[in-house]
Amino acid sequence: MIVPHSTRLHEKRVHIRVHFYNMYPNVPHRKFQLIFKAMAGLKKRNNTWFASYYVNGKRIIKTTKIEVSPSTILPGKTKAKMEAELKLNAQIIANELEKAAKGEKANTEIVHAVAGSSKAKALLKGKAHMQGVDDFLKDWMKSRTEKGAVDRDGKAVRQFLCYLDDRKTLPLDAVTPHHAEEFMAKELERVSSGTVKRYLESLTCAFNSAVSKRIITINPFKGVIPSKSSRNDRQERDAFSVEEVQKMISDFPNEWPDMIQVCLYTGGQRLGDIAKLKWEQIDLEGGRISMTSEKTKRRMNKPVIEQLKEILQRRHEKKINDYVFPLSAMRHSQAGNSSKLSWDFTELLRKHGLIVRHDQKAQGNRRTLAEKSFHSLRATAVTMLRSMGVSPDMARYIVGHDSEDIEPGYYRPQEEAVAESIAQLGQAISPQSPSKPA
């Protein structure tokens, strides 16, 4: 279809007035008066006009499905006039394609009027008819039912939508690796690389869902991770000395002395894994504790050395529910993670003079971490094991770190050797007097 038109050019600004009023009386006249201050470019390819525009620095070429030269000359028209009208139609479509690609709402009525319904649907596929980023991610969040996933993924989604700002209505297939990389770069200015890595993992999962459902063909977040130089911002935790460990066992209240010892005697396991430890995981007669890391999902069997057995037997005599440490398990459950317990432990460290409070602020929204925390017990375990002559691979195996030199799937030390190494740890740490019962 040829669209009647008139144009005026003023200093490279093209004002296009499209008059459809007589042809389409049911469509408001204002819908067909378009003013463009900047327009997409046009290219000729095999008698078809193609739109040319840039999105995030990348050049995009899309067909407008409009002919360059008409196949038939209508009565009362010249070939030159019809070619000019076809070019204008192509320009209108090109502008709408560029708007849609940049996250603006395309004027579908104009495109349908210019190109016809069948061509318009093909032109707008994945643009006006595809779910927007905002709607898709909110729908995806409804499938995240576990509290940990809701908190973790929800934060990532909110930050990405905040980054997109008024572009969050972009059709899903308009999100490119450039968006993912730019989002990563901006977040690295604000928070730690570890936090950014978790955001990217959540968003990769979300867009993988879209690929699985065949909404999009490529995941824009695939392979987008902070570089090694970016990961150098990690704040290292100091290890505790043997004297500091013994002071905590002696002076800390409630369940903490036993939790500290169970942590160390299982090779420095993480706070959440210790807080949620259940009696069903423990085989005192067989001398083994079965653990699955909350963070890495790695399954481990820990030998029960003599010092650990004494603690567990004493606690089992006074057990009140399924958890070895019921108060800490409840605290962990209230928060959905170990953040509250970690804060409690840090405050105890300050109270007993093992760390001092720093007022220095980190860059952006990064947290300034205390130089020591419950996580420092992992460093303590590794440091002590290495100082006792335990090999690096054995130390990593006990703590649960993957070996840098040997594929963990191939390193399988004998249980007796593991127990012997941890027993050395127990002999060095075990205080002269037993810890007070909690």
Tab-separated table of C-alpha atoms in Angstrom:
chain	number	residue	atom	x	y	z
A	1	MET	CA	0.000	0.000	0.000
A	2	ILE	CA	1.224	3.544	-0.864
A	3	VAL	CA	0.799	6.219	1.825
A	4	PRO	CA	0.007	9.824	0.753
A	5	HIS	CA	2.494	12.162	2.375
A	6	SER	CA	4.200	15.529	2.488
A	7	THR	CA	7.618	16.331	3.950
A	8	ARG	CA	9.541	19.380	5.094
A	9	LEU	CA	13.286	19.435	5.734
A	10	HIS	CA	14.770	21.844	8.299
A	11	GLU	CA	18.482	21.653	9.174
A	12	LYS	CA	18.663	17.845	8.936
A	13	ARG	CA	15.480	17.416	10.983
A	14	VAL	CA	12.787	15.661	9.015
A	15	HIS	CA	9.161	16.387	9.915
A	16	ILE	CA	6.812	13.809	8.403
A	17	ARG	CA	3.095	14.345	8.272
A	18	VAL	CA	1.163	11.236	7.358
A	19	HIS	CA	-2.481	11.764	6.445
A	20	PHE	CA	-4.720	8.723	6.866
A	21	TYR	CA	-7.871	10.480	7.925
A	22	ASN	CA	-9.868	9.855	4.748
A	23	MET	CA	-8.530	6.324	4.257
A	24	TYR	CA	-8.954	5.247	7.918
A	25	PRO	CA	-11.758	7.326	9.494
A	26	ASN	CA	-11.886	5.075	12.594
A	27	VAL	CA	-8.293	5.819	13.552
A	28	PRO	CA	-7.709	9.119	15.410
A	29	HIS	CA	-5.983	11.656	13.200
A	30	ARG	CA	-3.305	12.349	15.840
A	31	LYS	CA	-2.065	8.740	15.532
A	32	PHE	CA	-0.782	9.500	12.060
A	33	GLN	CA	1.092	12.727	12.653
A	34	LEU	CA	4.678	11.726	13.393
A	35	ILE	CA	7.528	14.100	14.132
A	36	PHE	CA	11.013	12.604	14.058
A	37	LYS	CA	14.006	14.587	15.242
A	38	ALA	CA	16.323	11.688	14.310
A	39	MET	CA	15.601	8.795	12.034
A	40	ALA	CA	16.956	5.347	11.323
A	41	GLY	CA	18.964	4.977	8.151
A	42	LEU	CA	17.802	3.093	5.042
A	43	LYS	CA	19.727	0.734	2.795
A	44	LYS	CA	18.791	-0.907	-0.522
A	45	ARG	CA	19.164	-4.665	-0.857
A	46	ASN	CA	17.659	-6.610	-3.754
A	47	ASN	CA	14.823	-4.145	-4.329
A	48	THR	CA	13.967	-4.034	-0.596
A	49	TRP	CA	14.513	-1.223	1.870
A	50	PHE	CA	16.405	-2.255	5.038
A	51	ALA	CA	16.467	-0.262	8.280
A	52	SER	CA	19.891	0.574	9.701
A	53	TYR	CA	20.349	1.819	13.284
A	54	TYR	CA	22.568	1.427	16.340
A	55	VAL	CA	21.626	-0.149	19.681
A	56	ASN	CA	24.227	0.091	22.459
A	57	GLY	CA	26.949	0.740	19.906
A	58	LYS	CA	26.021	-2.260	17.777
A	59	ARG	CA	24.779	-1.731	14.235
A	60	ILE	CA	21.483	-3.465	13.470
A	61	ILE	CA	20.189	-4.153	9.947
A	62	LYS	CA	16.518	-5.227	9.634
A	63	THR	CA	14.239	-5.549	6.637
A	64	THR	CA	11.265	-3.199	6.364
A	65	LYS	CA	9.607	-5.519	3.801
A	66	ILE	CA	8.981	-2.450	1.599
A	67	GLU	CA	9.999	-2.506	-2.068
A	68	VAL	CA	12.424	0.049	-3.482
A	69	SER	CA	10.724	0.109	-6.927
A	70	PRO	CA	7.040	-0.753	-7.324
A	71	SER	CA	6.151	-3.870	-9.287
A	72	THR	CA	3.142	-2.041	-10.772
A	73	ILE	CA	2.656	1.650	-11.611
A	74	LEU	CA	-0.767	2.818	-10.430
A	75	PRO	CA	-2.899	5.041	-12.685
A	76	GLY	CA	-2.127	8.705	-12.213
A	77	LYS	CA	1.243	7.965	-10.605
A	78	THR	CA	4.789	8.130	-11.911
A	79	LYS	CA	7.471	5.624	-11.029
A	80	ALA	CA	9.546	8.324	-9.328
A	81	LYS	CA	6.608	9.434	-7.140
A	82	MET	CA	5.735	5.875	-6.150
A	83	GLU	CA	9.385	5.148	-5.275
A	84	ALA	CA	9.433	8.258	-3.080
A	85	GLU	CA	6.233	7.147	-1.312
A	86	LEU	CA	7.610	3.619	-0.818
A	87	LYS	CA	10.793	5.071	0.660
A	88	LEU	CA	8.733	7.154	3.090
A	89	ASN	CA	6.786	4.046	4.127
A	90	ALA	CA	10.076	2.223	4.685
A	91	GLN	CA	11.351	5.163	6.751
A	92	ILE	CA	8.252	5.068	8.974
A	93	ILE	CA	8.714	1.339	9.598
A	94	ALA	CA	12.469	1.747	10.156
A	95	ASN	CA	11.820	4.368	12.829
A	96	GLU	CA	9.342	2.099	14.621
A	97	LEU	CA	11.776	-0.830	14.491
A	98	GLU	CA	14.488	1.357	16.002
A	99	LYS	CA	12.150	2.529	18.775
A	100	ALA	CA	11.205	-1.058	19.623
A	101	ALA	CA	14.847	-2.163	19.620
A	102	LYS	CA	15.693	0.610	22.089
A	103	GLY	CA	12.896	-0.359	24.448
A	104	GLU	CA	10.345	2.257	23.401
A	105	LYS	CA	6.822	1.248	22.494
A	106	ALA	CA	6.387	0.826	18.748
A	107	ASN	CA	3.310	2.381	17.141
A	108	THR	CA	1.748	-0.851	15.901
A	109	GLU	CA	-1.200	0.934	14.268
A	110	ILE	CA	1.126	2.863	11.995
A	111	VAL	CA	3.126	-0.248	11.080
A	112	HIS	CA	-0.038	-2.248	10.356
A	113	ALA	CA	-1.426	0.588	8.238
A	114	VAL	CA	1.769	1.000	6.244
A	115	ALA	CA	2.874	-2.623	5.829
A	116	GLY	CA	-0.397	-4.542	6.125
A	117	SER	CA	-1.313	-6.989	8.902
A	118	SER	CA	0.678	-10.037	7.740
A	119	LYS	CA	3.894	-8.098	7.153
A	120	ALA	CA	3.414	-6.079	10.349
A	121	LYS	CA	3.201	-9.222	12.491
A	122	ALA	CA	6.456	-10.494	11.000
A	123	LEU	CA	8.137	-7.119	11.446
A	124	LEU	CA	7.025	-6.740	15.071
A	125	LYS	CA	7.682	-10.338	16.105
A	126	GLY	CA	9.790	-10.292	19.259
A	127	LYS	CA	9.133	-6.598	19.730
A	128	ALA	CA	5.595	-5.400	20.451
A	129	HIS	CA	4.298	-8.955	20.924
A	130	MET	CA	7.071	-10.322	23.153
A	131	GLN	CA	6.966	-10.170	26.946
A	132	GLY	CA	9.024	-7.347	28.360
A	133	VAL	CA	12.031	-7.854	30.634
A	134	ASP	CA	10.201	-6.481	33.675
A	135	ASP	CA	7.169	-8.739	33.244
A	136	PHE	CA	9.241	-11.830	32.460
A	137	LEU	CA	11.556	-11.460	35.457
A	138	LYS	CA	8.630	-10.835	37.806
A	139	ASP	CA	6.885	-13.942	36.485
A	140	TRP	CA	10.121	-15.909	36.868
A	141	MET	CA	10.430	-14.802	40.485
A	142	LYS	CA	7.049	-16.407	41.201
A	143	SER	CA	8.660	-19.781	40.464
A	144	ARG	CA	11.356	-19.176	43.095
A	145	THR	CA	9.747	-20.589	46.227
A	146	GLU	CA	12.659	-21.286	48.573
A	147	LYS	CA	13.341	-18.365	50.892
A	148	GLY	CA	17.047	-18.334	50.093
A	149	ALA	CA	16.330	-18.250	46.351
A	150	VAL	CA	13.686	-15.543	46.745
A	151	ASP	CA	16.090	-13.297	48.664
A	152	ARG	CA	19.130	-13.964	46.463
A	153	ASP	CA	17.419	-13.877	43.067
A	154	GLY	CA	15.054	-11.073	44.060
A	155	LYS	CA	17.996	-8.801	44.835
A	156	ALA	CA	19.609	-9.586	41.476
A	157	VAL	CA	16.366	-8.913	39.582
A	158	ARG	CA	15.775	-5.611	41.381
A	159	GLN	CA	19.305	-4.414	40.637
A	160	PHE	CA	19.086	-5.351	36.957
A	161	LEU	CA	15.722	-3.621	36.519
A	162	CYS	CA	17.128	-0.588	38.329
A	163	TYR	CA	20.041	-0.582	35.865
A	164	LEU	CA	17.664	-0.800	32.882
A	165	ASP	CA	15.545	2.025	34.337
A	166	ASP	CA	13.074	3.156	31.646
A	167	ARG	CA	14.371	0.373	29.376
A	168	LYS	CA	12.898	-2.342	31.591
A	169	THR	CA	9.971	-2.658	29.174
A	170	LEU	CA	12.417	-3.808	26.492
A	171	PRO	CA	11.240	-6.979	24.759
A	172	LEU	CA	13.150	-9.895	26.231
A	173	ASP	CA	15.119	-10.620	23.057
A	174	ALA	CA	16.396	-7.037	23.001
A	175	VAL	CA	18.630	-7.722	26.040
A	176	THR	CA	22.146	-8.275	24.690
A	177	PRO	CA	25.511	-9.378	26.146
A	178	HIS	CA	26.393	-5.686	26.063
A	179	HIS	CA	23.626	-5.026	28.608
A	180	ALA	CA	24.907	-7.867	30.792
A	181	GLU	CA	28.508	-6.642	30.655
A	182	GLU	CA	27.550	-3.022	31.303
A	183	PHE	CA	25.374	-4.094	34.255
A	184	MET	CA	28.324	-6.079	35.645
A	185	ALA	CA	30.700	-3.124	35.234
A	186	LYS	CA	28.344	-0.709	37.006
A	187	GLU	CA	27.698	-3.110	39.880
A	188	LEU	CA	31.438	-3.720	40.350
A	189	GLU	CA	31.737	0.012	41.077
A	190	ARG	CA	29.116	-0.354	43.801
A	191	VAL	CA	29.477	-3.765	45.473
A	192	SER	CA	32.038	-6.552	45.761
A	193	SER	CA	32.885	-8.926	42.920
A	194	GLY	CA	31.449	-11.809	44.958
A	195	THR	CA	28.081	-10.070	45.170
A	196	VAL	CA	28.165	-9.260	41.445
A	197	LYS	CA	28.981	-12.897	40.682
A	198	ARG	CA	25.868	-13.996	42.611
A	199	TYR	CA	23.741	-11.440	40.704
A	200	LEU	CA	25.026	-12.778	37.379
A	201	GLU	CA	24.377	-16.381	38.419
A	202	SER	CA	20.760	-15.531	39.262
A	203	LEU	CA	20.195	-13.638	36.019
A	204	THR	CA	21.855	-16.395	33.986
A	205	CYS	CA	19.398	-18.827	35.564
A	206	ALA	CA	16.459	-16.548	34.719
A	207	PHE	CA	17.434	-16.151	31.076
A	208	ASN	CA	18.212	-19.874	30.804
A	209	SER	CA	14.556	-20.360	31.675
A	210	ALA	CA	13.598	-18.118	28.758
A	211	VAL	CA	15.849	-20.125	26.419
A	212	SER	CA	14.321	-23.405	27.647
A	213	LYS	CA	10.853	-22.050	26.942
A	214	ARG	CA	12.034	-20.953	23.470
A	215	ILE	CA	11.143	-17.334	24.186
A	216	ILE	CA	14.685	-16.348	23.200
A	217	THR	CA	17.438	-18.309	21.459
A	218	ILE	CA	20.555	-16.978	23.226
A	219	ASN	CA	21.198	-16.223	26.908
A	220	PRO	CA	22.828	-12.747	27.033
A	221	PHE	CA	24.326	-13.490	30.469
A	222	LYS	CA	26.069	-16.706	29.396
A	223	GLY	CA	29.802	-16.442	30.049
A	224	VAL	CA	29.581	-12.984	31.657
A	225	ILE	CA	31.659	-13.136	34.853
A	226	PRO	CA	33.954	-10.690	36.681
A	227	SER	CA	37.531	-10.807	35.432
A	228	LYS	CA	40.398	-12.032	37.615
A	229	SER	CA	41.483	-8.436	38.227
A	230	SER	CA	37.965	-7.544	39.360
A	231	ARG	CA	37.957	-10.477	41.780
A	232	ASN	CA	41.038	-9.097	43.546
A	233	ASP	CA	38.762	-6.862	45.654
A	234	ARG	CA	37.956	-9.701	48.017
A	235	GLN	CA	38.652	-8.861	51.653
A	236	GLU	CA	40.724	-11.611	53.218
A	237	ARG	CA	39.940	-12.848	56.724
A	238	ASP	CA	42.722	-13.360	59.250
A	239	ALA	CA	43.101	-16.683	61.039
A	240	PHE	CA	42.694	-16.956	64.806
A	241	SER	CA	45.647	-17.970	66.943
A	242	VAL	CA	45.395	-21.034	69.205
A	243	GLU	CA	45.213	-18.703	72.216
A	244	GLU	CA	42.324	-16.761	70.682
A	245	VAL	CA	40.438	-19.965	69.914
A	246	GLN	CA	40.884	-21.161	73.497
A	247	LYS	CA	39.725	-17.775	74.821
A	248	MET	CA	36.519	-18.017	72.716
A	249	ILE	CA	35.879	-21.561	73.941
A	250	SER	CA	36.379	-20.437	77.515
A	251	ASP	CA	34.562	-17.079	77.518
A	252	PHE	CA	31.802	-17.095	74.884
A	253	PRO	CA	28.229	-17.773	76.078
A	254	ASN	CA	25.514	-20.270	75.154
A	255	GLU	CA	26.164	-22.652	72.251
A	256	TRP	CA	29.144	-20.787	70.829
A	257	PRO	CA	32.005	-22.686	72.565
A	258	ASP	CA	30.715	-26.035	71.319
A	259	MET	CA	29.913	-24.630	67.852
A	260	ILE	CA	33.469	-23.300	67.534
A	261	GLN	CA	34.945	-26.671	68.450
A	262	VAL	CA	32.576	-28.656	66.200
A	263	CYS	CA	33.474	-26.276	63.368
A	264	LEU	CA	37.204	-26.816	63.825
A	265	TYR	CA	36.972	-30.552	64.502
A	266	THR	CA	35.070	-31.006	61.229
A	267	GLY	CA	37.729	-29.066	59.335
A	268	GLY	CA	36.431	-25.481	59.534
A	269	GLN	CA	32.911	-25.973	58.163
A	270	ARG	CA	30.772	-22.908	57.525
A	271	LEU	CA	28.534	-21.291	60.136
A	272	GLY	CA	25.253	-22.196	58.440
A	273	ASP	CA	26.273	-25.855	58.119
A	274	ILE	CA	27.172	-26.038	61.816
A	275	ALA	CA	24.031	-24.186	62.956
A	276	LYS	CA	21.756	-26.534	60.982
A	277	LEU	CA	23.562	-29.749	61.936
A	278	LYS	CA	21.025	-32.486	62.814
A	279	TRP	CA	21.395	-35.589	64.920
A	280	GLU	CA	20.346	-37.732	61.983
A	281	GLN	CA	23.587	-36.707	60.234
A	282	ILE	CA	25.684	-38.101	63.070
A	283	ASP	CA	26.693	-41.739	63.556
A	284	LEU	CA	28.535	-41.804	66.875
A	285	GLU	CA	29.003	-45.570	66.853
A	286	GLY	CA	30.400	-45.531	63.326
A	287	GLY	CA	32.392	-42.389	64.091
A	288	ARG	CA	31.160	-40.338	61.122
A	289	ILE	CA	29.239	-37.123	60.369
A	290	SER	CA	27.585	-36.717	56.960
A	291	MET	CA	27.510	-33.090	55.798
A	292	THR	CA	26.416	-31.272	52.643
A	293	SER	CA	27.771	-27.759	52.214
A	294	GLU	CA	24.945	-25.235	52.009
A	295	LYS	CA	27.033	-23.051	49.715
A	296	THR	CA	28.691	-25.533	47.347
A	297	LYS	CA	26.312	-28.525	47.784
A	298	ARG	CA	29.412	-30.676	48.228
A	299	ARG	CA	28.838	-33.880	50.213
A	300	MET	CA	31.375	-34.790	52.858
A	301	ASN	CA	31.902	-37.476	55.482
A	302	LYS	CA	33.772	-36.214	58.520
A	303	PRO	CA	35.464	-38.525	61.038
A	304	VAL	CA	34.435	-38.068	64.672
A	305	ILE	CA	37.649	-37.576	66.637
A	306	GLU	CA	37.697	-38.102	70.413
A	307	GLN	CA	37.276	-34.419	71.366
A	308	LEU	CA	34.328	-34.069	68.991
A	309	LYS	CA	32.714	-37.262	70.281
A	310	GLU	CA	32.794	-35.955	73.859
A	311	ILE	CA	30.999	-32.748	72.850
A	312	LEU	CA	28.342	-34.550	70.824
A	313	GLN	CA	27.660	-37.134	73.547
A	314	ARG	CA	27.210	-34.401	76.134
A	315	ARG	CA	24.843	-32.437	73.921
A	316	HIS	CA	22.896	-35.566	72.962
A	317	GLU	CA	22.092	-36.197	76.608
A	318	LYS	CA	20.265	-32.838	76.735
A	319	LYS	CA	18.830	-32.753	73.219
A	320	ILE	CA	15.405	-31.062	72.847
A	321	ASN	CA	14.793	-31.414	69.099
A	322	ASP	CA	16.385	-32.634	65.872
A	323	TYR	CA	19.170	-30.051	65.942
A	324	VAL	CA	22.529	-30.325	67.701
A	325	PHE	CA	22.427	-26.554	68.293
A	326	PRO	CA	18.689	-25.723	68.614
A	327	LEU	CA	19.073	-22.021	69.497
A	328	SER	CA	21.382	-21.337	66.562
A	329	ALA	CA	19.196	-23.391	64.226
A	330	MET	CA	16.208	-21.227	65.190
A	331	ARG	CA	18.225	-18.033	64.699
A	332	HIS	CA	19.323	-19.266	61.259
A	333	SER	CA	15.744	-20.166	60.343
A	334	GLN	CA	14.448	-16.715	61.333
A	335	ALA	CA	16.839	-14.994	58.929
A	336	GLY	CA	16.783	-17.661	56.219
A	337	ASN	CA	20.595	-17.564	56.267
A	338	SER	CA	23.491	-17.199	58.692
A	339	SER	CA	23.635	-13.374	58.604
A	340	LYS	CA	22.173	-12.842	62.099
A	341	LEU	CA	24.383	-15.521	63.624
A	342	SER	CA	27.409	-14.033	61.904
A	343	TRP	CA	26.547	-10.605	63.308
A	344	ASP	CA	26.108	-12.097	66.820
A	345	PHE	CA	29.521	-13.760	66.589
A	346	THR	CA	31.211	-10.566	65.367
A	347	GLU	CA	29.718	-8.604	68.266
A	348	LEU	CA	31.107	-11.193	70.698
A	349	LEU	CA	34.537	-10.829	69.118
A	350	ARG	CA	34.369	-7.064	69.692
A	351	LYS	CA	33.057	-7.435	73.231
A	352	HIS	CA	35.937	-9.733	74.187
A	353	GLY	CA	38.568	-7.562	72.524
A	354	LEU	CA	39.442	-9.962	69.695
A	355	ILE	CA	38.654	-7.367	67.008
A	356	VAL	CA	38.086	-3.612	66.976
A	357	ARG	CA	35.393	-1.610	65.212
A	358	HIS	CA	36.529	0.301	62.098
A	359	ASP	CA	34.756	3.444	60.904
A	360	GLN	CA	36.418	3.424	57.474
A	361	LYS	CA	33.878	3.014	54.676
A	362	ALA	CA	34.451	0.786	51.682
A	363	GLN	CA	33.975	1.921	48.074
A	364	GLY	CA	30.362	2.218	46.868
A	365	ASN	CA	27.931	0.093	48.877
A	366	ARG	CA	30.523	-2.517	49.787
A	367	ARG	CA	30.513	-3.702	53.356
A	368	THR	CA	33.669	-3.163	55.356
A	369	LEU	CA	34.207	-6.651	56.730
A	370	ALA	CA	35.676	-7.293	60.139
A	371	GLU	CA	39.203	-8.651	59.944
A	372	LYS	CA	38.015	-11.794	61.725
A	373	SER	CA	34.695	-13.617	61.788
A	374	PHE	CA	33.322	-17.143	62.155
A	375	HIS	CA	34.568	-17.763	58.622
A	376	SER	CA	38.095	-17.134	59.932
A	377	LEU	CA	37.879	-20.545	61.608
A	378	ARG	CA	38.304	-22.059	58.122
A	379	ALA	CA	41.553	-20.152	57.708
A	380	THR	CA	42.487	-21.210	61.239
A	381	ALA	CA	41.940	-24.875	60.413
A	382	VAL	CA	44.020	-24.688	57.209
A	383	THR	CA	46.811	-22.678	58.890
A	384	MET	CA	47.091	-25.094	61.802
A	385	LEU	CA	46.956	-28.200	59.622
A	386	ARG	CA	49.727	-26.865	57.378
A	387	SER	CA	51.871	-25.864	60.372
A	388	MET	CA	51.584	-29.477	61.614
A	389	GLY	CA	53.000	-30.768	58.364
A	390	VAL	CA	49.703	-31.830	56.743
A	391	SER	CA	49.983	-31.690	52.938
A	392	PRO	CA	48.203	-28.898	51.023
A	393	ASP	CA	45.883	-31.368	49.271
A	394	MET	CA	44.941	-33.067	52.535
A	395	ALA	CA	44.274	-29.678	54.158
A	396	ARG	CA	42.034	-28.632	51.272
A	397	TYR	CA	40.257	-31.970	51.368
A	398	ILE	CA	39.533	-31.682	55.104
A	399	VAL	CA	38.270	-28.105	54.868
A	400	GLY	CA	36.294	-28.743	51.694
A	401	HIS	CA	38.235	-26.501	49.305
A	402	ASP	CA	38.811	-27.786	45.786
A	403	SER	CA	42.480	-28.468	45.108
A	404	GLU	CA	44.176	-26.041	42.742
A	405	ASP	CA	46.540	-28.732	41.453
A	406	ILE	CA	44.630	-32.005	41.673
A	407	GLU	CA	41.106	-32.572	40.430
A	408	PRO	CA	39.149	-33.223	43.660
A	409	GLY	CA	37.410	-36.180	42.072
A	410	TYR	CA	40.754	-38.002	41.912
A	411	TYR	CA	42.081	-37.128	45.366
A	412	ARG	CA	40.706	-39.673	47.841
A	413	PRO	CA	42.835	-40.003	51.008
A	414	GLN	CA	42.231	-42.870	53.386
A	415	GLU	CA	39.736	-42.135	56.177
A	416	GLU	CA	42.345	-43.088	58.756
A	417	ALA	CA	44.724	-40.464	57.364
A	418	VAL	CA	42.017	-37.798	57.469
A	419	ALA	CA	41.099	-38.707	61.059
A	420	GLU	CA	44.751	-38.633	62.082
A	421	SER	CA	45.220	-35.143	60.622
A	422	ILE	CA	42.094	-33.762	62.316
A	423	ALA	CA	43.130	-35.425	65.594
A	424	GLN	CA	46.278	-33.273	65.534
A	425	LEU	CA	43.999	-30.248	65.264
A	426	GLY	CA	41.986	-31.462	68.250
A	427	GLN	CA	45.049	-31.973	70.400
A	428	ALA	CA	46.300	-28.449	69.645
A	429	ILE	CA	42.985	-26.694	70.247
A	430	SER	CA	41.368	-28.673	73.039
A	431	PRO	CA	41.476	-26.497	76.183
A	432	GLN	CA	42.828	-27.840	79.441
A	433	SER	CA	39.406	-27.616	81.046
A	434	PRO	CA	36.231	-28.777	79.294
A	435	SER	CA	34.017	-26.138	77.701
A	436	LYS	CA	31.008	-25.094	79.695
A	437	PRO	CA	27.742	-26.741	78.705
A	438	ALA	CA	25.216	-24.653	76.773
